[in-house]
């Protein structure tokens, strides 16, 4: 039985296809490209696994890319999938690997990325079952300053040149574990599990800072590193700047004293 959500998704996809009589499959574009948006279509997935591109990439994909993009000048690009299934998206090229699962509407994928000149491969995948999709490419004019709010306890998937920049998430500080569990240089109390997961798809230098209503602390754990800070963000808030290699990291937001509300902001460091 198809529920209301499935009906809405199917109707949206049907309307999207009907509104676009001619669909391109490969693209050549740069800053200020026209027409904007540009669109492509196809069938999701294949016998491959997107995880071959990195820990942040998911879903079944084809052996060959569904679309290719030739970028002629640096462009801030948004790639949005509309489908009748649970779609995933992977974009691979000179600027890195960009992957997403549910960043779009309902169960659809969306990637925002700054792409430097070169050739990129686009794979549109799925979970569980295959479906039809529409891919839309549009330019993010001034996108770097708008940011993206992941919401309460949201997770991050990003790499070099990620868009939008900055990205934020929120929550409540602390927990029942002493941060010194990760080293004598770590302070405060943190939760038993990470407040946020940071999946890095390509090597990137990040500035991660906390704004809170209390004396916050920050612990970041991941491949080959443990980063901790107490008051590096000014006043009583925490901040970490470091280079992150591809992999999955846990972000814990702790406190010294009383619990409080916080916002964590991630931006690419100079």
Tab-separated table of C-alpha atoms in Angstrom:
chain	number	residue	atom	x	y	z
A	1	UNK	CA	0.000	0.000	0.000
A	2	UNK	CA	1.389	3.388	-0.942
A	3	UNK	CA	1.151	5.983	1.814
A	4	UNK	CA	0.548	9.735	1.418
A	5	UNK	CA	4.278	10.421	1.433
A	6	UNK	CA	4.840	8.005	-1.474
A	7	UNK	CA	1.929	9.509	-3.385
A	8	UNK	CA	3.324	13.028	-2.945
A	9	UNK	CA	6.795	11.921	-4.036
A	10	UNK	CA	5.452	10.140	-7.118
A	11	UNK	CA	3.277	13.093	-8.082
A	12	UNK	CA	6.162	15.539	-7.639
A	13	UNK	CA	8.385	13.411	-9.863
A	14	UNK	CA	5.715	13.064	-12.542
A	15	UNK	CA	5.197	16.819	-12.593
A	16	UNK	CA	8.951	17.417	-12.718
A	17	UNK	CA	9.329	15.204	-15.789
A	18	UNK	CA	6.280	16.687	-17.461
A	19	UNK	CA	7.615	20.209	-16.989
A	20	UNK	CA	10.909	19.389	-18.724
A	21	UNK	CA	10.387	18.123	-22.297
A	22	UNK	CA	14.069	17.868	-23.267
A	23	UNK	CA	16.611	16.492	-20.817
A	24	UNK	CA	20.397	16.637	-21.203
A	25	UNK	CA	22.560	13.771	-19.979
A	26	UNK	CA	26.007	15.418	-19.899
A	27	UNK	CA	26.791	19.024	-19.090
A	28	UNK	CA	29.332	21.715	-19.915
A	29	UNK	CA	29.067	24.748	-17.636
A	30	UNK	CA	30.862	27.427	-15.643
A	31	UNK	CA	30.079	30.517	-13.587
A	32	UNK	CA	26.990	32.292	-14.938
A	33	UNK	CA	25.927	29.328	-17.115
A	34	UNK	CA	22.650	29.409	-19.015
A	35	UNK	CA	20.079	28.020	-19.122
A	36	UNK	CA	19.900	27.694	-15.367
A	37	UNK	CA	18.820	25.175	-14.169
A	38	UNK	CA	20.002	22.387	-16.428
A	39	UNK	CA	18.446	18.945	-16.069
A	40	UNK	CA	19.075	15.280	-16.744
A	41	UNK	CA	17.155	12.081	-16.030
A	42	UNK	CA	17.571	8.359	-15.765
A	43	UNK	CA	17.166	5.270	-13.614
A	44	UNK	CA	18.899	5.083	-10.246
A	45	UNK	CA	21.553	2.626	-9.158
A	46	UNK	CA	23.262	-0.497	-10.381
A	47	UNK	CA	25.385	-3.372	-9.088
A	48	UNK	CA	28.103	-1.159	-7.556
A	49	UNK	CA	28.437	0.312	-4.071
A	50	UNK	CA	29.052	4.039	-3.616
A	51	UNK	CA	31.104	3.269	-0.495
A	52	UNK	CA	34.067	2.733	-2.811
A	53	UNK	CA	34.341	6.524	-3.001
A	54	UNK	CA	34.572	6.966	0.785
A	55	UNK	CA	32.830	6.395	4.117
A	56	UNK	CA	30.338	9.187	3.485
A	57	UNK	CA	29.064	7.698	0.228
A	58	UNK	CA	26.114	5.298	0.284
A	59	UNK	CA	23.700	3.390	-1.907
A	60	UNK	CA	23.819	1.162	-4.967
A	61	UNK	CA	25.247	2.818	-8.084
A	62	UNK	CA	26.096	1.899	-11.647
A	63	UNK	CA	29.518	0.815	-12.865
A	64	UNK	CA	29.664	3.925	-15.063
A	65	UNK	CA	28.612	7.486	-14.233
A	66	UNK	CA	25.058	8.495	-15.041
A	67	UNK	CA	26.209	11.978	-16.105
A	68	UNK	CA	29.438	13.835	-16.730
A	69	UNK	CA	30.039	17.513	-16.052
A	70	UNK	CA	32.770	19.524	-17.740
A	71	UNK	CA	33.385	22.637	-15.638
A	72	UNK	CA	34.978	25.478	-17.612
A	73	UNK	CA	35.350	28.013	-14.779
A	74	UNK	CA	34.943	27.811	-10.975
A	75	UNK	CA	31.264	27.542	-10.076
A	76	UNK	CA	29.200	27.058	-6.907
A	77	UNK	CA	26.820	24.318	-7.982
A	78	UNK	CA	23.746	22.692	-6.454
A	79	UNK	CA	22.807	19.232	-7.756
A	80	UNK	CA	19.304	18.156	-6.711
A	81	UNK	CA	17.692	14.756	-7.260
A	82	UNK	CA	13.923	14.255	-7.468
A	83	UNK	CA	12.935	10.576	-7.599
A	84	UNK	CA	10.321	7.942	-6.815
A	85	UNK	CA	12.725	6.034	-4.535
A	86	UNK	CA	15.245	6.701	-1.737
A	87	UNK	CA	18.003	8.275	-3.822
A	88	UNK	CA	21.700	8.900	-3.183
A	89	UNK	CA	24.173	11.094	-5.053
A	90	UNK	CA	27.938	11.079	-5.605
A	91	UNK	CA	29.993	13.672	-7.511
A	92	UNK	CA	33.676	12.875	-8.150
A	93	UNK	CA	36.294	15.077	-9.783
A	94	UNK	CA	39.230	17.476	-9.335
A	95	UNK	CA	37.624	19.298	-6.370
A	96	UNK	CA	37.088	16.087	-4.409
A	97	UNK	CA	34.304	13.643	-3.617
A	98	UNK	CA	30.876	14.977	-2.663
A	99	UNK	CA	28.169	12.556	-1.495
A	100	UNK	CA	24.693	12.816	-0.009
A	101	UNK	CA	21.723	10.680	0.956
A	102	UNK	CA	18.758	12.689	2.295
A	103	UNK	CA	19.897	16.313	1.900
A	104	UNK	CA	17.034	17.110	-0.483
A	105	UNK	CA	13.264	16.771	-0.063
A	106	UNK	CA	11.785	13.642	1.537
A	107	UNK	CA	14.272	10.800	0.814
A	108	UNK	CA	16.091	12.507	-2.038
A	109	UNK	CA	19.712	13.607	-2.328
A	110	UNK	CA	21.301	17.004	-2.856
A	111	UNK	CA	24.908	18.168	-3.121
A	112	UNK	CA	26.198	21.747	-2.859
A	113	UNK	CA	29.809	22.081	-3.983
A	114	UNK	CA	32.324	24.554	-5.325
A	115	UNK	CA	33.704	22.917	-8.458
A	116	UNK	CA	36.981	23.974	-10.042
A	117	UNK	CA	37.572	23.498	-13.791
A	118	UNK	CA	37.824	19.897	-14.911
A	119	UNK	CA	35.755	16.799	-15.626
A	120	UNK	CA	33.396	15.344	-13.002
A	121	UNK	CA	31.438	12.098	-12.780
A	122	UNK	CA	27.916	11.975	-11.334
A	123	UNK	CA	26.382	8.777	-9.943
A	124	UNK	CA	22.709	8.672	-8.898
A	125	UNK	CA	22.099	5.699	-6.613
A	126	UNK	CA	19.408	4.280	-4.379
A	127	UNK	CA	18.626	2.246	-1.277
A	128	UNK	CA	16.593	-0.969	-1.591
A	129	UNK	CA	14.829	-0.442	-4.920
A	130	UNK	CA	15.522	1.177	-8.272
A	131	UNK	CA	13.514	4.154	-9.487
A	132	UNK	CA	13.341	6.960	-11.991
A	133	UNK	CA	14.956	10.313	-11.208
A	134	UNK	CA	15.352	13.873	-12.413
A	135	UNK	CA	18.674	15.653	-11.762
A	136	UNK	CA	18.713	19.465	-11.661
A	137	UNK	CA	21.874	21.595	-11.732
A	138	UNK	CA	21.673	25.234	-10.646
A	139	UNK	CA	24.213	27.868	-9.689
A	140	UNK	CA	24.474	29.003	-6.077
A	141	UNK	CA	24.990	32.727	-6.465
A	142	UNK	CA	26.563	34.021	-3.265
A	143	UNK	CA	26.051	30.575	-1.719
A	144	UNK	CA	29.224	30.693	0.343
A	145	UNK	CA	27.772	33.200	2.794
A	146	UNK	CA	24.343	31.719	3.349
A	147	UNK	CA	25.262	28.681	5.370
A	148	UNK	CA	23.240	25.542	6.038
A	149	UNK	CA	21.541	24.688	9.323
A	150	UNK	CA	21.612	20.927	9.971
A	151	UNK	CA	19.238	21.353	12.885
A	152	UNK	CA	19.384	19.711	16.289
A	153	UNK	CA	22.094	17.037	16.481
A	154	UNK	CA	22.508	17.108	12.710
A	155	UNK	CA	25.442	15.427	10.981
A	156	UNK	CA	27.882	16.799	8.397
A	157	UNK	CA	29.242	15.396	5.120
A	158	UNK	CA	31.799	17.659	3.475
A	159	UNK	CA	35.158	18.008	1.748
A	160	UNK	CA	37.415	20.660	0.232
A	161	UNK	CA	35.391	23.524	-1.248
A	162	UNK	CA	32.150	22.358	0.406
A	163	UNK	CA	29.020	24.434	-0.024
A	164	UNK	CA	27.222	26.086	1.639
A	165	UNK	CA	29.958	27.395	3.934
A	166	UNK	CA	29.511	27.700	6.902
A	167	UNK	CA	27.329	24.823	8.111
A	168	UNK	CA	25.767	24.683	11.567
A	169	UNK	CA	23.988	22.356	13.986
A	170	UNK	CA	22.746	22.668	17.555
A	171	UNK	CA	22.045	20.733	20.734
A	172	UNK	CA	22.577	20.621	24.490
A	173	UNK	CA	26.044	20.358	25.998
A	174	UNK	CA	27.406	17.585	28.174
A	175	UNK	CA	26.589	14.120	29.371
A	176	UNK	CA	27.828	11.548	31.862
A	177	UNK	CA	31.382	10.893	30.603
A	178	UNK	CA	34.541	12.768	31.633
A	179	UNK	CA	36.257	14.101	28.507
A	180	UNK	CA	39.606	13.113	30.044
A	181	UNK	CA	38.681	9.608	28.857
A	182	UNK	CA	40.166	10.771	25.528
A	183	UNK	CA	43.277	12.334	27.065
A	184	UNK	CA	44.484	14.550	29.884
A	185	UNK	CA	44.261	17.584	27.573
A	186	UNK	CA	40.469	17.130	27.226
A	187	UNK	CA	38.105	18.790	29.697
A	188	UNK	CA	34.454	18.911	30.669
A	189	UNK	CA	31.723	16.275	30.630
A	190	UNK	CA	30.455	14.859	27.328
A	191	UNK	CA	27.863	12.384	26.137
A	192	UNK	CA	28.476	8.655	25.672
A	193	UNK	CA	27.996	8.986	21.892
A	194	UNK	CA	28.935	11.868	19.560
A	195	UNK	CA	26.527	14.779	19.307
A	196	UNK	CA	27.385	15.025	15.600
A	197	UNK	CA	29.114	12.843	13.027
A	198	UNK	CA	31.486	14.569	10.602
A	199	UNK	CA	32.161	12.596	7.423
A	200	UNK	CA	35.071	14.075	5.473
A	201	UNK	CA	35.096	13.122	1.781
A	202	UNK	CA	38.343	14.870	0.772
A	203	UNK	CA	41.187	16.456	2.744
A	204	UNK	CA	40.074	19.826	4.102
A	205	UNK	CA	41.172	22.383	6.711
A	206	UNK	CA	38.291	23.174	9.043
A	207	UNK	CA	37.451	25.816	11.625
A	208	UNK	CA	35.005	24.275	14.131
A	209	UNK	CA	33.687	26.637	16.792
A	210	UNK	CA	31.054	26.522	19.502
A	211	UNK	CA	28.716	29.302	20.644
A	212	UNK	CA	26.874	28.388	23.833
A	213	UNK	CA	25.025	29.595	26.911
A	214	UNK	CA	27.581	27.945	29.211
A	215	UNK	CA	31.311	27.197	29.539
A	216	UNK	CA	31.615	24.811	26.615
A	217	UNK	CA	34.274	22.267	25.689
A	218	UNK	CA	34.914	20.410	22.450
A	219	UNK	CA	36.205	16.900	21.707
A	220	UNK	CA	36.714	15.582	18.179
A	221	UNK	CA	37.786	11.985	17.591
A	222	UNK	CA	38.584	10.283	14.321
A	223	UNK	CA	41.195	8.550	12.197
A	224	UNK	CA	44.547	9.069	13.922
A	225	UNK	CA	43.582	12.078	16.023
A	226	UNK	CA	41.893	13.404	19.144
A	227	UNK	CA	41.357	17.175	19.226
A	228	UNK	CA	40.185	18.960	22.372
A	229	UNK	CA	39.599	22.556	23.418
A	230	UNK	CA	38.003	24.538	26.221
A	231	UNK	CA	38.175	28.329	25.747
A	232	UNK	CA	39.823	28.721	22.301
A	233	UNK	CA	36.746	30.383	20.822
A	234	UNK	CA	36.832	33.423	23.089
A	235	UNK	CA	34.893	34.081	26.287
A	236	UNK	CA	34.111	30.589	27.594
A	237	UNK	CA	33.519	28.807	24.289
A	238	UNK	CA	35.550	26.182	22.441
A	239	UNK	CA	37.153	26.195	18.995
A	240	UNK	CA	39.361	23.851	16.948
A	241	UNK	CA	41.213	24.509	13.688
A	242	UNK	CA	42.890	21.563	11.999
A	243	UNK	CA	43.318	19.615	8.750
A	244	UNK	CA	41.040	16.598	8.376
A	245	UNK	CA	41.720	13.662	6.092
A	246	UNK	CA	38.896	11.519	4.612
A	247	UNK	CA	37.085	9.468	7.218
A	248	UNK	CA	34.437	9.652	9.908
A	249	UNK	CA	34.839	11.820	13.013
A	250	UNK	CA	32.795	12.173	16.187
A	251	UNK	CA	32.067	15.650	17.574
A	252	UNK	CA	31.264	15.918	21.291
A	253	UNK	CA	30.125	19.215	22.794
A	254	UNK	CA	30.727	19.254	26.549
A	255	UNK	CA	30.647	21.738	29.388
A	256	UNK	CA	32.361	22.713	32.607
A	257	UNK	CA	29.828	23.538	35.285
A	258	UNK	CA	26.237	23.577	34.092
A	259	UNK	CA	24.642	22.305	30.882
A	260	UNK	CA	23.505	24.747	28.223
A	261	UNK	CA	22.369	25.121	24.648
A	262	UNK	CA	24.938	25.427	21.845
A	263	UNK	CA	25.427	25.978	18.130
A	264	UNK	CA	28.437	24.433	16.415
A	265	UNK	CA	29.635	26.083	13.205
A	266	UNK	CA	31.939	24.445	10.653
A	267	UNK	CA	33.653	26.519	7.985
A	268	UNK	CA	36.619	25.913	5.711
A	269	UNK	CA	39.794	27.396	7.166
A	270	UNK	CA	42.059	29.646	5.075
